[in-house]
JSON list of C-alpha atoms and ligand atoms in Angstrom, two decimals:
[
{"chain": "A", "resi": 1, "resn": "MET", "atom": "CA", "xyz": [-0.27, -6.68, 0.04]},
{"chain": "A", "resi": 2, "resn": "VAL", "atom": "CA", "xyz": [-3.42, -6.54, 2.10]},
{"chain": "A", "resi": 3, "resn": "SER", "atom": "CA", "xyz": [-5.30, -8.80, 4.46]},
{"chain": "A", "resi": 4, "resn": "PRO", "atom": "CA", "xyz": [-7.98, -8.50, 7.08]},
{"chain": "A", "resi": 5, "resn": "SER", "atom": "CA", "xyz": [-6.05, -7.98, 10.35]},
{"chain": "A", "resi": 6, "resn": "GLY", "atom": "CA", "xyz": [-4.94, -11.33, 11.72]},
{"chain": "A", "resi": 7, "resn": "GLY", "atom": "CA", "xyz": [-4.70, -12.72, 8.22]},
{"chain": "A", "resi": 8, "resn": "GLY", "atom": "CA", "xyz": [-0.96, -13.38, 8.61]},
{"chain": "A", "resi": 9, "resn": "LYS", "atom": "CA", "xyz": [0.30, -10.29, 6.88]},
{"chain": "A", "resi": 10, "resn": "SER", "atom": "CA", "xyz": [3.08, -9.36, 9.29]},
{"chain": "A", "resi": 11, "resn": "THR", "atom": "CA", "xyz": [4.69, -12.82, 9.05]},
{"chain": "A", "resi": 12, "resn": "MET", "atom": "CA", "xyz": [4.48, -12.79, 5.27]},
{"chain": "A", "resi": 13, "resn": "THR", "atom": "CA", "xyz": [5.82, -9.26, 5.10]},
{"chain": "A", "resi": 14, "resn": "LYS", "atom": "CA", "xyz": [8.76, -10.16, 7.20]},
{"chain": "A", "resi": 15, "resn": "ARG", "atom": "CA", "xyz": [9.62, -13.23, 5.09]},
{"chain": "A", "resi": 16, "resn": "LEU", "atom": "CA", "xyz": [9.27, -11.47, 1.80]},
{"chain": "A", "resi": 17, "resn": "LEU", "atom": "CA", "xyz": [11.63, -8.70, 2.99]},
{"chain": "A", "resi": 18, "resn": "GLU", "atom": "CA", "xyz": [14.17, -11.34, 4.04]},
{"chain": "A", "resi": 19, "resn": "ASP", "atom": "CA", "xyz": [13.95, -13.12, 0.68]},
{"chain": "A", "resi": 20, "resn": "PHE", "atom": "CA", "xyz": [13.96, -10.17, -1.72]},
{"chain": "A", "resi": 21, "resn": "ASP", "atom": "CA", "xyz": [16.92, -7.75, -1.43]},
{"chain": "A", "resi": 22, "resn": "ASN", "atom": "CA", "xyz": [15.31, -5.28, -3.81]},
{"chain": "A", "resi": 23, "resn": "LEU", "atom": "CA", "xyz": [12.12, -5.04, -1.84]},
{"chain": "A", "resi": 24, "resn": "LYS", "atom": "CA", "xyz": [11.72, -2.31, 0.81]},
{"chain": "A", "resi": 25, "resn": "PHE", "atom": "CA", "xyz": [9.02, -1.88, 3.40]},
{"chain": "A", "resi": 26, "resn": "SER", "atom": "CA", "xyz": [7.10, 1.42, 3.28]},
{"chain": "A", "resi": 27, "resn": "VAL", "atom": "CA", "xyz": [6.81, 2.68, 6.84]},
{"chain": "A", "resi": 28, "resn": "SER", "atom": "CA", "xyz": [3.38, 4.25, 7.20]},
{"chain": "A", "resi": 29, "resn": "ALA", "atom": "CA", "xyz": [2.40, 6.91, 9.67]},
{"chain": "A", "resi": 30, "resn": "THR", "atom": "CA", "xyz": [-0.28, 6.22, 12.27]},
{"chain": "A", "resi": 31, "resn": "THR", "atom": "CA", "xyz": [-1.94, 7.94, 15.17]},
{"chain": "A", "resi": 32, "resn": "ARG", "atom": "CA", "xyz": [-2.40, 4.69, 17.13]},
{"chain": "A", "resi": 33, "resn": "PRO", "atom": "CA", "xyz": [-0.04, 3.99, 20.02]},
{"chain": "A", "resi": 34, "resn": "PRO", "atom": "CA", "xyz": [2.74, 1.44, 19.44]},
{"chain": "A", "resi": 35, "resn": "ARG", "atom": "CA", "xyz": [2.02, -2.19, 20.41]},
{"chain": "A", "resi": 36, "resn": "LYS", "atom": "CA", "xyz": [4.56, -4.04, 22.48]},
{"chain": "A", "resi": 37, "resn": "GLY", "atom": "CA", "xyz": [7.70, -4.56, 20.44]},
{"chain": "A", "resi": 38, "resn": "GLU", "atom": "CA", "xyz": [6.84, -1.98, 17.79]},
{"chain": "A", "resi": 39, "resn": "ILE", "atom": "CA", "xyz": [9.56, 0.52, 17.06]},
{"chain": "A", "resi": 40, "resn": "ASP", "atom": "CA", "xyz": [8.98, 4.09, 15.94]},
{"chain": "A", "resi": 41, "resn": "GLY", "atom": "CA", "xyz": [10.40, 4.56, 12.39]},
{"chain": "A", "resi": 42, "resn": "VAL", "atom": "CA", "xyz": [10.62, 0.83, 11.80]},
{"chain": "A", "resi": 43, "resn": "HIS", "atom": "CA", "xyz": [7.04, -0.51, 12.01]},
{"chain": "A", "resi": 44, "resn": "TYR", "atom": "CA", "xyz": [5.26, 2.87, 11.81]},
{"chain": "A", "resi": 45, "resn": "GLN", "atom": "CA", "xyz": [5.99, 6.50, 12.36]},
{"chain": "A", "resi": 46, "resn": "PHE", "atom": "CA", "xyz": [3.86, 7.01, 15.41]},
{"chain": "A", "resi": 47, "resn": "ILE", "atom": "CA", "xyz": [2.58, 10.61, 15.28]},
{"chain": "A", "resi": 48, "resn": "SER", "atom": "CA", "xyz": [-0.09, 12.73, 16.93]},
{"chain": "A", "resi": 49, "resn": "LYS", "atom": "CA", "xyz": [-3.39, 13.50, 15.28]},
{"chain": "A", "resi": 50, "resn": "ASP", "atom": "CA", "xyz": [-2.37, 17.15, 14.89]},
{"chain": "A", "resi": 51, "resn": "ASP", "atom": "CA", "xyz": [0.79, 16.14, 13.15]},
{"chain": "A", "resi": 52, "resn": "PHE", "atom": "CA", "xyz": [-1.15, 13.78, 10.93]},
{"chain": "A", "resi": 53, "resn": "ARG", "atom": "CA", "xyz": [-3.66, 16.41, 9.99]},
{"chain": "A", "resi": 54, "resn": "ASN", "atom": "CA", "xyz": [-0.84, 18.86, 9.20]},
{"chain": "A", "resi": 55, "resn": "ARG", "atom": "CA", "xyz": [0.72, 16.29, 6.87]},
{"chain": "A", "resi": 56, "resn": "VAL", "atom": "CA", "xyz": [-2.63, 15.74, 5.16]},
{"chain": "A", "resi": 57, "resn": "GLU", "atom": "CA", "xyz": [-2.82, 19.47, 4.59]},
{"chain": "A", "resi": 58, "resn": "ASN", "atom": "CA", "xyz": [0.69, 19.48, 3.18]},
{"chain": "A", "resi": 59, "resn": "ASN", "atom": "CA", "xyz": [-0.21, 16.67, 0.77]},
{"chain": "A", "resi": 60, "resn": "GLU", "atom": "CA", "xyz": [2.45, 14.40, 2.27]},
{"chain": "A", "resi": 61, "resn": "PHE", "atom": "CA", "xyz": [0.38, 11.24, 1.88]},
{"chain": "A", "resi": 62, "resn": "LEU", "atom": "CA", "xyz": [-0.02, 9.13, -1.22]},
{"chain": "A", "resi": 63, "resn": "GLU", "atom": "CA", "xyz": [-3.16, 7.80, 0.47]},
{"chain": "A", "resi": 64, "resn": "TRP", "atom": "CA", "xyz": [-4.54, 7.93, 3.94]},
{"chain": "A", "resi": 65, "resn": "GLU", "atom": "CA", "xyz": [-7.52, 6.68, 5.89]},
{"chain": "A", "resi": 66, "resn": "GLU", "atom": "CA", "xyz": [-9.20, 7.13, 9.24]},
{"chain": "A", "resi": 67, "resn": "PHE", "atom": "CA", "xyz": [-10.63, 4.08, 10.94]},
{"chain": "A", "resi": 68, "resn": "TYR", "atom": "CA", "xyz": [-10.88, 2.09, 14.17]},
{"chain": "A", "resi": 69, "resn": "ASN", "atom": "CA", "xyz": [-12.46, 4.84, 16.27]},
{"chain": "A", "resi": 70, "resn": "GLY", "atom": "CA", "xyz": [-10.63, 7.68, 14.63]},
{"chain": "A", "resi": 71, "resn": "THR", "atom": "CA", "xyz": [-7.19, 6.13, 14.20]},
{"chain": "A", "resi": 72, "resn": "MET", "atom": "CA", "xyz": [-5.46, 7.43, 11.13]},
{"chain": "A", "resi": 73, "resn": "TYR", "atom": "CA", "xyz": [-3.04, 5.56, 8.87]},
{"chain": "A", "resi": 74, "resn": "GLY", "atom": "CA", "xyz": [-1.23, 6.91, 5.83]},
{"chain": "A", "resi": 75, "resn": "THR", "atom": "CA", "xyz": [1.41, 6.06, 3.24]},
{"chain": "A", "resi": 76, "resn": "LEU", "atom": "CA", "xyz": [4.03, 8.79, 3.13]},
{"chain": "A", "resi": 77, "resn": "ARG", "atom": "CA", "xyz": [4.65, 9.97, -0.45]},
{"chain": "A", "resi": 78, "resn": "LYS", "atom": "CA", "xyz": [8.26, 10.82, 0.31]},
{"chain": "A", "resi": 79, "resn": "SER", "atom": "CA", "xyz": [9.32, 7.47, 1.72]},
{"chain": "A", "resi": 80, "resn": "VAL", "atom": "CA", "xyz": [7.81, 5.67, -1.30]},
{"chain": "A", "resi": 81, "resn": "GLU", "atom": "CA", "xyz": [9.39, 8.03, -3.81]},
{"chain": "A", "resi": 82, "resn": "ASN", "atom": "CA", "xyz": [12.81, 7.90, -2.20]},
{"chain": "A", "resi": 83, "resn": "GLU", "atom": "CA", "xyz": [12.95, 4.12, -2.42]},
{"chain": "A", "resi": 84, "resn": "LEU", "atom": "CA", "xyz": [11.53, 4.05, -5.99]},
{"chain": "A", "resi": 85, "resn": "GLU", "atom": "CA", "xyz": [14.24, 6.49, -7.11]},
{"chain": "A", "resi": 86, "resn": "LYS", "atom": "CA", "xyz": [16.84, 4.12, -5.72]},
{"chain": "A", "resi": 87, "resn": "GLY", "atom": "CA", "xyz": [15.39, 1.37, -7.87]},
{"chain": "A", "resi": 88, "resn": "TYR", "atom": "CA", "xyz": [13.63, -0.59, -5.07]},
{"chain": "A", "resi": 89, "resn": "PHE", "atom": "CA", "xyz": [10.28, -2.32, -5.21]},
{"chain": "A", "resi": 90, "resn": "ILE", "atom": "CA", "xyz": [8.08, -1.18, -2.36]},
{"chain": "A", "resi": 91, "resn": "LEU", "atom": "CA", "xyz": [6.07, -3.46, -0.09]},
{"chain": "A", "resi": 92, "resn": "LEU", "atom": "CA", "xyz": [2.97, -1.70, 1.25]},
{"chain": "A", "resi": 93, "resn": "ASP", "atom": "CA", "xyz": [1.17, -3.22, 4.19]},
{"chain": "A", "resi": 94, "resn": "ILE", "atom": "CA", "xyz": [-2.01, -1.17, 4.04]},
{"chain": "A", "resi": 95, "resn": "ASP", "atom": "CA", "xyz": [-5.73, -1.69, 4.21]},
{"chain": "A", "resi": 96, "resn": "ILE", "atom": "CA", "xyz": [-7.94, -2.71, 1.32]},
{"chain": "A", "resi": 97, "resn": "LEU", "atom": "CA", "xyz": [-9.30, 0.66, 0.28]},
{"chain": "A", "resi": 98, "resn": "GLY", "atom": "CA", "xyz": [-5.81, 2.23, 0.58]},
{"chain": "A", "resi": 99, "resn": "ALA", "atom": "CA", "xyz": [-4.39, -0.50, -1.63]},
{"chain": "A", "resi": 100, "resn": "LEU", "atom": "CA", "xyz": [-7.12, -0.08, -4.23]},
{"chain": "A", "resi": 101, "resn": "ASN", "atom": "CA", "xyz": [-6.37, 3.66, -4.26]},
{"chain": "A", "resi": 102, "resn": "VAL", "atom": "CA", "xyz": [-2.68, 3.05, -4.82]},
{"chain": "A", "resi": 103, "resn": "LYS", "atom": "CA", "xyz": [-3.51, 0.55, -7.54]},
{"chain": "A", "resi": 104, "resn": "LYS", "atom": "CA", "xyz": [-5.62, 3.24, -9.20]},
{"chain": "A", "resi": 105, "resn": "ILE", "atom": "CA", "xyz": [-2.73, 5.64, -9.15]},
{"chain": "A", "resi": 106, "resn": "PHE", "atom": "CA", "xyz": [0.01, 3.31, -10.37]},
{"chain": "A", "resi": 107, "resn": "GLY", "atom": "CA", "xyz": [-1.97, 0.73, -12.40]},
{"chain": "A", "resi": 108, "resn": "ASP", "atom": "CA", "xyz": [0.10, -2.15, -13.72]},
{"chain": "A", "resi": 109, "resn": "ASP", "atom": "CA", "xyz": [3.16, -0.89, -11.78]},
{"chain": "A", "resi": 110, "resn": "VAL", "atom": "CA", "xyz": [1.41, -2.25, -8.68]},
{"chain": "A", "resi": 111, "resn": "LEU", "atom": "CA", "xyz": [0.87, -5.85, -7.81]},
{"chain": "A", "resi": 112, "resn": "ALA", "atom": "CA", "xyz": [-2.07, -5.99, -5.45]},
{"chain": "A", "resi": 113, "resn": "ILE", "atom": "CA", "xyz": [-2.15, -9.18, -3.32]},
{"chain": "A", "resi": 114, "resn": "PHE", "atom": "CA", "xyz": [-5.02, -10.14, -1.04]},
{"chain": "A", "resi": 115, "resn": "LEU", "atom": "CA", "xyz": [-3.94, -12.47, 1.76]},
{"chain": "A", "resi": 116, "resn": "ALA", "atom": "CA", "xyz": [-7.11, -14.16, 2.95]},
{"chain": "A", "resi": 117, "resn": "PRO", "atom": "CA", "xyz": [-7.69, -16.05, 6.19]},
{"chain": "A", "resi": 118, "resn": "PRO", "atom": "CA", "xyz": [-9.26, -19.50, 5.53]},
{"chain": "A", "resi": 119, "resn": "SER", "atom": "CA", "xyz": [-12.41, -18.38, 7.36]},
{"chain": "A", "resi": 120, "resn": "ILE", "atom": "CA", "xyz": [-13.75, -15.63, 9.65]},
{"chain": "A", "resi": 121, "resn": "ASP", "atom": "CA", "xyz": [-13.82, -18.11, 12.54]},
{"chain": "A", "resi": 122, "resn": "ILE", "atom": "CA", "xyz": [-10.13, -18.85, 12.14]},
{"chain": "A", "resi": 123, "resn": "LEU", "atom": "CA", "xyz": [-9.41, -15.15, 11.85]},
{"chain": "A", "resi": 124, "resn": "LYS", "atom": "CA", "xyz": [-11.21, -14.57, 15.17]},
{"chain": "A", "resi": 125, "resn": "GLU", "atom": "CA", "xyz": [-9.22, -17.37, 16.81]},
{"chain": "A", "resi": 126, "resn": "ARG", "atom": "CA", "xyz": [-5.89, -15.93, 15.52]},
{"chain": "A", "resi": 127, "resn": "LEU", "atom": "CA", "xyz": [-6.75, -12.48, 16.79]},
{"chain": "A", "resi": 128, "resn": "GLU", "atom": "CA", "xyz": [-7.77, -13.82, 20.18]},
{"chain": "A", "resi": 129, "resn": "MET", "atom": "CA", "xyz": [-4.57, -15.81, 20.42]},
{"chain": "A", "resi": 130, "resn": "ARG", "atom": "CA", "xyz": [-2.49, -12.75, 19.53]},
{"chain": "A", "resi": 131, "resn": "GLY", "atom": "CA", "xyz": [-4.06, -11.11, 22.61]},
{"chain": "A", "resi": 132, "resn": "THR", "atom": "CA", "xyz": [-3.33, -7.53, 21.53]},
{"chain": "A", "resi": 133, "resn": "GLU", "atom": "CA", "xyz": [-6.96, -6.42, 21.23]},
{"chain": "A", "resi": 134, "resn": "SER", "atom": "CA", "xyz": [-9.60, -5.46, 23.74]},
{"chain": "A", "resi": 135, "resn": "GLU", "atom": "CA", "xyz": [-12.99, -7.10, 23.40]},
{"chain": "A", "resi": 136, "resn": "GLU", "atom": "CA", "xyz": [-14.28, -4.04, 21.61]},
{"chain": "A", "resi": 137, "resn": "THR", "atom": "CA", "xyz": [-11.54, -3.58, 19.08]},
{"chain": "A", "resi": 138, "resn": "LEU", "atom": "CA", "xyz": [-11.61, -7.34, 18.45]},
{"chain": "A", "resi": 139, "resn": "LYS", "atom": "CA", "xyz": [-15.28, -7.03, 17.51]},
{"chain": "A", "resi": 140, "resn": "THR", "atom": "CA", "xyz": [-14.62, -4.02, 15.31]},
{"chain": "A", "resi": 141, "resn": "ARG", "atom": "CA", "xyz": [-11.80, -5.79, 13.54]},
{"chain": "A", "resi": 142, "resn": "ILE", "atom": "CA", "xyz": [-13.83, -8.91, 12.86]},
{"chain": "A", "resi": 143, "resn": "GLU", "atom": "CA", "xyz": [-16.74, -6.86, 11.48]},
{"chain": "A", "resi": 144, "resn": "ARG", "atom": "CA", "xyz": [-14.36, -4.95, 9.30]},
{"chain": "A", "resi": 145, "resn": "ALA", "atom": "CA", "xyz": [-12.71, -8.19, 8.10]},
{"chain": "A", "resi": 146, "resn": "GLN", "atom": "CA", "xyz": [-16.08, -9.57, 7.08]},
{"chain": "A", "resi": 147, "resn": "LYS", "atom": "CA", "xyz": [-16.69, -6.50, 4.92]},
{"chain": "A", "resi": 148, "resn": "GLU", "atom": "CA", "xyz": [-13.18, -6.54, 3.59]},
{"chain": "A", "resi": 149, "resn": "MET", "atom": "CA", "xyz": [-13.43, -10.11, 2.28]},
{"chain": "A", "resi": 150, "resn": "ALA", "atom": "CA", "xyz": [-15.89, -8.87, -0.26]},
{"chain": "A", "resi": 151, "resn": "TYR", "atom": "CA", "xyz": [-13.12, -6.89, -2.00]},
{"chain": "A", "resi": 152, "resn": "ALA", "atom": "CA", "xyz": [-10.83, -9.83, -2.63]},
{"chain": "A", "resi": 153, "resn": "GLY", "atom": "CA", "xyz": [-11.92, -10.19, -6.25]},
{"chain": "A", "resi": 154, "resn": "ARG", "atom": "CA", "xyz": [-10.55, -6.77, -7.11]},
{"chain": "A", "resi": 155, "resn": "PHE", "atom": "CA", "xyz": [-6.99, -7.77, -6.41]},
{"chain": "A", "resi": 156, "resn": "ASP", "atom": "CA", "xyz": [-4.48, -9.15, -8.86]},
{"chain": "A", "resi": 157, "resn": "ASN", "atom": "CA", "xyz": [-3.97, -12.26, -6.74]},
{"chain": "A", "resi": 158, "resn": "ILE", "atom": "CA", "xyz": [-5.60, -13.95, -3.77]},
{"chain": "A", "resi": 159, "resn": "VAL", "atom": "CA", "xyz": [-3.47, -16.12, -1.47]},
{"chain": "A", "resi": 160, "resn": "VAL", "atom": "CA", "xyz": [-5.42, -18.15, 1.09]},
{"chain": "A", "resi": 161, "resn": "ASN", "atom": "CA", "xyz": [-3.35, -18.41, 4.25]},
{"chain": "A", "resi": 162, "resn": "ASP", "atom": "CA", "xyz": [-4.41, -21.83, 5.50]},
{"chain": "A", "resi": 163, "resn": "ASP", "atom": "CA", "xyz": [-1.04, -23.50, 5.76]},
{"chain": "A", "resi": 164, "resn": "LEU", "atom": "CA", "xyz": [1.62, -20.85, 6.36]},
{"chain": "A", "resi": 165, "resn": "GLN", "atom": "CA", "xyz": [4.42, -22.48, 4.42]},
{"chain": "A", "resi": 166, "resn": "LEU", "atom": "CA", "xyz": [2.27, -23.34, 1.40]},
{"chain": "A", "resi": 167, "resn": "ALA", "atom": "CA", "xyz": [0.80, -19.84, 1.37]},
{"chain": "A", "resi": 168, "resn": "TYR", "atom": "CA", "xyz": [4.22, -18.28, 1.63]},
{"chain": "A", "resi": 169, "resn": "ASN", "atom": "CA", "xyz": [5.57, -20.41, -1.26]},
{"chain": "A", "resi": 170, "resn": "GLN", "atom": "CA", "xyz": [2.66, -19.27, -3.41]},
{"chain": "A", "resi": 171, "resn": "LEU", "atom": "CA", "xyz": [3.19, -15.67, -2.42]},
{"chain": "A", "resi": 172, "resn": "LYS", "atom": "CA", "xyz": [6.94, -15.81, -3.06]},
{"chain": "A", "resi": 173, "resn": "LYS", "atom": "CA", "xyz": [6.40, -17.17, -6.54]},
{"chain": "A", "resi": 174, "resn": "ILE", "atom": "CA", "xyz": [3.86, -14.42, -7.35]},
{"chain": "A", "resi": 175, "resn": "VAL", "atom": "CA", "xyz": [6.16, -11.66, -6.15]},
{"chain": "A", "resi": 176, "resn": "SER", "atom": "CA", "xyz": [9.19, -13.17, -7.85]},
{"chain": "A", "resi": 177, "resn": "THR", "atom": "CA", "xyz": [7.33, -13.35, -11.21]},
{"chain": "A", "resi": 178, "resn": "PHE", "atom": "CA", "xyz": [6.26, -9.69, -10.82]},
{"chain": "A", "resi": 179, "resn": "ILE", "atom": "CA", "xyz": [9.71, -8.40, -9.82]},
{"chain": "A", "resi": 180, "resn": "ASN", "atom": "CA", "xyz": [11.52, -10.30, -12.57]},
{"chain": "A", "resi": 181, "resn": "SER", "atom": "CA", "xyz": [9.02, -9.53, -15.36]},
{"chain": "B", "resi": 1, "resn": "LIG", "atom": "P1", "xyz": [-2.54, -2.33, 12.58]},
{"chain": "B", "resi": 1, "resn": "LIG", "atom": "O1", "xyz": [-3.13, -1.35, 13.55]},
{"chain": "B", "resi": 1, "resn": "LIG", "atom": "O2", "xyz": [-2.93, -3.74, 12.86]},
{"chain": "B", "resi": 1, "resn": "LIG", "atom": "O3", "xyz": [-1.02, -2.17, 12.46]},
{"chain": "B", "resi": 1, "resn": "LIG", "atom": "O4", "xyz": [-3.09, -1.95, 11.14]},
{"chain": "B", "resi": 1, "resn": "LIG", "atom": "C1", "xyz": [-4.46, -1.88, 10.90]},
{"chain": "B", "resi": 1, "resn": "LIG", "atom": "C2", "xyz": [-4.72, -1.75, 9.47]},
{"chain": "B", "resi": 1, "resn": "LIG", "atom": "O5", "xyz": [-4.16, -0.54, 8.94]},
{"chain": "B", "resi": 1, "resn": "LIG", "atom": "C3", "xyz": [-4.05, -2.88, 8.63]},
{"chain": "B", "resi": 1, "resn": "LIG", "atom": "O6", "xyz": [-5.02, -3.35, 7.70]},
{"chain": "B", "resi": 1, "resn": "LIG", "atom": "C4", "xyz": [-2.90, -2.16, 7.98]},
{"chain": "B", "resi": 1, "resn": "LIG", "atom": "O7", "xyz": [-2.55, -2.81, 6.80]},
{"chain": "B", "resi": 1, "resn": "LIG", "atom": "C5", "xyz": [-3.52, -0.80, 7.72]},
{"chain": "B", "resi": 1, "resn": "LIG", "atom": "N1", "xyz": [-2.54, 0.22, 7.42]},
{"chain": "B", "resi": 1, "resn": "LIG", "atom": "C6", "xyz": [-1.30, 0.34, 7.91]},
{"chain": "B", "resi": 1, "resn": "LIG", "atom": "N2", "xyz": [-0.68, 1.38, 7.34]},
{"chain": "B", "resi": 1, "resn": "LIG", "atom": "C7", "xyz": [-1.52, 1.89, 6.49]},
{"chain": "B", "resi": 1, "resn": "LIG", "atom": "C8", "xyz": [-1.47, 2.98, 5.55]},
{"chain": "B", "resi": 1, "resn": "LIG", "atom": "O8", "xyz": [-0.51, 3.69, 5.43]},
{"chain": "B", "resi": 1, "resn": "LIG", "atom": "N3", "xyz": [-2.59, 3.25, 4.82]},
{"chain": "B", "resi": 1, "resn": "LIG", "atom": "C9", "xyz": [-3.71, 2.52, 4.92]},
{"chain": "B", "resi": 1, "resn": "LIG", "atom": "N4", "xyz": [-4.73, 2.86, 4.13]},
{"chain": "B", "resi": 1, "resn": "LIG", "atom": "N5", "xyz": [-3.82, 1.53, 5.75]},
{"chain": "B", "resi": 1, "resn": "LIG", "atom": "C10", "xyz": [-2.73, 1.19, 6.51]}
]
C-alpha cells in the first residue's frame, strides 16, 4: 500500500493489521532518525548510512531508494521471505516507485493499493497538523506528493481517503477479496 506522506497510510496500516491475523507488517530499514514514539525494530530498523550501504552491497534489499535529502529506505529481503515462508501475507508501507518495483518482481502475487488524499491542499493541512516536519521537509514532501499522484493509475486499486471510515471499509473489502481469492 502506498500513499503520498500524510495520506493516512499509518492509520490504515494499523487497522488492517488489527483486522487481518494473517497479515504481517514488513519492517523497512531507514537511515532517518526515529520520530517521537517510533520504536526500532517495530516501525523501522533505524540504521546508519554505512550499515545501509553495506546491506545494499550484500544484496539484502528487495528494493531500496534514496530520497528526502539523502535519506535511504529499503525493504529487507529476509524479513519478507521469512514471513512468506510462514504463510503470511505481507503489508508493505513503501513509496510509489518501490511499490511498482515490488509489483514488477511479484506480479499478480502483489496487490498494489494507492491511498490518495482528497487533494494536495488537504494533504498539506494534514502534514501541518501532524507537526513532525520542518518548513523545508514539508515543502519537499508536498512537491513529492504532487509528482506521486501522477502514478496512481498504475496501481491495482485507488482508495481516496476523504472520510476515514468509508475509505477504510473500502480498503478492507479490497484486501479481504485479495487474501481470500
Ligand atoms: P516516513 O519517513 O514518513 O516514515 O516515510 C517516507 C516514505 O518512505 C513513505 O512514502 C514510506 O512509505 C516510504 N518507505 C518506507 N519504507 C520504505 C521502503 O522500505 N522502501 C521504499 N521504497 N520506501 C519506503
